[in-house]
Tab-separated table of C-alpha atoms in Angstrom:
chain	number	residue	atom	x	y	z
E	1	PRO	CA	-6.672	28.078	55.388
E	2	PHE	CA	-7.602	26.350	52.096
E	3	PRO	CA	-9.620	23.161	52.038
E	4	ILE	CA	-7.767	20.088	50.879
E	5	LEU	CA	-9.263	19.025	47.584
E	6	PRO	CA	-8.616	16.002	45.420
E	7	TYR	CA	-5.750	16.494	42.965
E	8	SER	CA	-8.009	16.943	39.917
E	9	ASN	CA	-9.975	19.729	41.622
E	10	ALA	CA	-7.037	21.410	43.350
E	11	PRO	CA	-6.715	25.107	42.525
E	12	ASN	CA	-3.578	26.193	40.729
E	13	PHE	CA	-1.425	29.074	41.884
E	14	HIS	CA	-3.046	31.698	39.649
E	15	SER	CA	-6.607	30.786	40.530
E	16	LEU	CA	-5.908	31.435	44.211
E	17	TYR	CA	-5.049	35.060	43.601
E	18	LEU	CA	-6.607	36.073	40.299
E	19	PRO	CA	-10.191	35.930	39.096
E	20	GLU	CA	-10.886	33.987	35.886
E	21	ASP	CA	-10.998	37.066	33.624
E	22	ALA	CA	-7.662	38.313	34.932
E	23	MET	CA	-6.109	34.888	34.343
E	24	GLU	CA	-7.271	34.872	30.737
E	25	ASN	CA	-5.966	38.424	30.295
E	26	GLU	CA	-2.577	37.434	31.732
E	27	ARG	CA	-2.393	34.421	29.437
E	28	ALA	CA	-3.273	36.586	26.443
E	29	LYS	CA	-0.559	39.109	27.351
E	30	GLU	CA	1.970	36.319	27.838
E	31	THR	CA	1.039	34.723	24.508
E	32	THR	CA	1.294	38.094	22.757
E	33	ALA	CA	4.746	38.647	24.249
E	34	ILE	CA	5.989	35.209	23.207
E	35	VAL	CA	4.673	35.568	19.654
E	36	THR	CA	6.177	39.060	19.399
E	37	GLY	CA	9.525	37.823	20.712
E	38	LEU	CA	9.583	34.913	18.293
E	39	GLY	CA	8.667	37.236	15.430
E	40	LEU	CA	11.492	39.634	16.291
E	41	THR	CA	13.921	36.735	16.620
E	42	GLY	CA	12.869	35.351	13.235
E	43	LEU	CA	13.201	38.782	11.640
E	44	ALA	CA	16.656	39.174	13.180
E	45	LEU	CA	17.769	35.802	11.855
E	46	PHE	CA	16.445	36.644	8.391
E	47	CYS	CA	18.213	40.031	8.392
E	48	GLY	CA	21.403	38.485	9.763
E	49	LEU	CA	21.496	35.818	7.044
E	50	SER	CA	20.686	38.447	4.431
E	51	LEU	CA	23.491	40.729	5.606
E	52	TYR	CA	25.977	37.887	5.988
E	53	SER	CA	25.432	36.637	2.444
E	54	HIS	CA	25.050	40.098	0.874
E	55	GLN	CA	26.498	40.447	-2.602
E	56	PRO	CA	26.101	43.846	-4.278
E	57	ALA	CA	25.641	42.216	-7.681
E	58	ASP	CA	22.416	40.526	-6.552
E	59	VAL	CA	20.441	43.752	-6.601
E	60	MET	CA	22.334	45.429	-9.422
E	61	ASP	CA	22.299	42.524	-11.889
E	62	TYR	CA	18.913	42.793	-13.570
E	63	GLU	CA	19.516	39.772	-15.801
E	64	GLY	CA	20.271	37.567	-12.805
E	65	VAL	CA	17.250	38.909	-10.945
E	66	ARG	CA	14.959	38.007	-13.829
E	67	ALA	CA	16.453	34.524	-13.936
E	68	GLY	CA	15.923	34.214	-10.142
E	69	SER	CA	19.557	33.457	-9.371
E	70	ALA	CA	20.412	35.579	-6.357
E	71	GLY	CA	23.540	34.602	-4.446
E	72	ASN	CA	21.980	35.669	-1.153
E	73	PHE	CA	20.961	32.877	1.236
E	74	CYS	CA	17.504	34.452	1.567
E	75	GLY	CA	16.942	34.919	-2.157
E	76	LEU	CA	15.933	38.095	-3.913
E	77	VAL	CA	13.965	39.403	-0.931
E	78	GLY	CA	16.991	38.910	1.330
E	79	ALA	CA	19.271	40.596	-1.187
E	80	THR	CA	16.944	43.592	-1.377
E	81	VAL	CA	16.580	43.809	2.413
E	82	ALA	CA	20.346	43.598	2.914
E	83	HIS	CA	20.975	46.232	0.253
E	84	HIS	CA	18.518	48.672	1.822
E	85	LEU	CA	19.774	48.041	5.358
E	86	LEU	CA	23.375	48.618	4.298
E	87	CYS	CA	22.449	51.721	2.295
E	88	LEU	CA	20.488	53.267	5.142
E	89	TYR	CA	22.559	52.233	8.166
E	90	GLY	CA	25.921	50.882	6.991
E	91	VAL	CA	27.603	49.255	9.994
E	92	GLY	CA	24.496	50.157	11.990
E	93	ALA	CA	22.605	47.447	10.079
E	94	TRP	CA	24.511	44.860	12.098
E	95	VAL	CA	23.685	46.710	15.312
E	96	LEU	CA	20.021	46.816	14.286
E	97	THR	CA	20.014	43.090	13.555
E	98	THR	CA	21.729	42.268	16.834
E	99	GLY	CA	19.293	44.520	18.690
E	100	LEU	CA	16.313	42.752	17.128
E	101	LEU	CA	17.746	39.407	18.189
E	102	VAL	CA	18.426	40.584	21.746
E	103	PHE	CA	14.952	42.123	22.088
E	104	GLY	CA	13.299	39.002	20.729
E	105	VAL	CA	15.141	36.751	23.171
E	106	MET	CA	14.508	39.148	26.068
E	107	ILE	CA	10.786	39.321	25.356
E	108	CYS	CA	10.532	35.530	25.076
E	109	ALA	CA	12.478	35.015	28.299
E	110	ALA	CA	10.568	37.648	30.305
E	111	ARG	CA	7.204	36.804	28.699
E	112	THR	CA	6.174	40.419	28.971
E	113	LEU	CA	6.375	43.568	26.885
E	114	THR	CA	6.669	45.963	29.823
E	115	GLY	CA	9.711	48.212	29.734
E	116	MET	CA	10.488	47.512	26.088
E	117	PHE	CA	9.529	50.992	24.894
E	118	LEU	CA	12.358	52.694	26.779
E	119	ARG	CA	14.805	49.960	25.811
E	120	GLY	CA	13.734	50.405	22.190
E	121	ALA	CA	14.351	54.146	22.411
E	122	GLY	CA	17.822	53.428	23.807
E	123	ALA	CA	18.487	50.983	20.969
E	124	ILE	CA	17.496	53.620	18.400
E	125	LEU	CA	19.946	56.066	19.979
E	126	LEU	CA	22.656	53.388	19.946
E	127	ILE	CA	22.086	52.751	16.232
E	128	ALA	CA	22.236	56.495	15.534
E	129	LEU	CA	25.512	56.807	17.469
E	130	VAL	CA	27.082	53.849	15.666
E	131	CYS	CA	26.023	55.283	12.292
E	132	ALA	CA	27.442	58.708	13.190
E	133	TRP	CA	30.703	57.133	14.370
E	134	ALA	CA	30.982	55.037	11.212
E	135	GLY	CA	30.164	58.129	9.141
E	136	THR	CA	33.199	59.896	10.598
E	137	LEU	CA	35.331	56.903	9.601
E	138	SER	CA	34.420	57.371	5.956
E	139	LEU	CA	35.798	60.913	6.015
E	140	HIS	CA	39.350	59.762	6.752
E	141	ALA	CA	39.411	56.207	5.390
E	142	PRO	CA	40.760	55.301	1.971
E	143	ALA	CA	38.172	54.423	-0.671
E	144	SER	CA	39.125	50.731	-0.573
E	145	ALA	CA	38.046	50.509	3.084
E	146	THR	CA	34.486	51.662	2.369
E	147	THR	CA	33.702	49.482	-0.659
E	148	GLY	CA	31.675	46.909	1.313
E	149	TYR	CA	28.944	49.432	2.041
E	150	PRO	CA	26.947	51.032	-0.794
E	151	ALA	CA	26.654	54.426	0.928
E	152	GLY	CA	29.785	54.201	3.076
E	153	PRO	CA	30.277	52.625	6.497
E	154	GLY	CA	27.840	55.038	8.166
E	155	GLY	CA	25.150	54.565	5.577
E	156	ILE	CA	22.923	57.410	4.517
E	157	LEU	CA	21.892	58.051	8.114
E	158	GLY	CA	25.428	58.438	9.440
E	159	GLY	CA	27.285	59.698	6.383
E	160	ARG	CA	24.803	62.254	5.126
E	161	TYR	CA	22.607	63.338	8.043
E	162	LEU	CA	24.382	62.780	11.356
E	163	THR	CA	28.104	63.237	10.677
E	164	PRO	CA	28.238	66.525	8.673
E	165	PRO	CA	26.728	68.673	11.454
E	166	LEU	CA	29.122	67.101	13.960
E	167	VAL	CA	32.326	67.518	11.972
């Protein structure tokens, strides 16, 4: 059905079925998905390193901050990001970081952004459930068990907003 052409002029798979404008549009969508996936993966790695090396004194020690000696692997910015993530989400910060990593890898592997909105909504619900669950832990746990999190294991989201109406 197709004429046999020399190798240099042979049509590729996409050009047989898609017009030129559609091919460029598909390439642009694929490139956007890959860049977005790599960005999410990089953000997840940054947040993961920040959370892993979090030291509460980094943000609270104003003398050390002025001297630029933060103990966090990602510096002062990483210390601030980790502090805010742990204050807002508590244990959910780790779920958020893992979710960012999974979404980034999924988007890079699939090379498309279709279906990510619903998966993102499910991830937000998962983070809310983990924060609410961790917020209930802080009600019955001794004070020594909740010292690693500035606002408790559920963070502000779980400890202050989600857990009290449920308990």
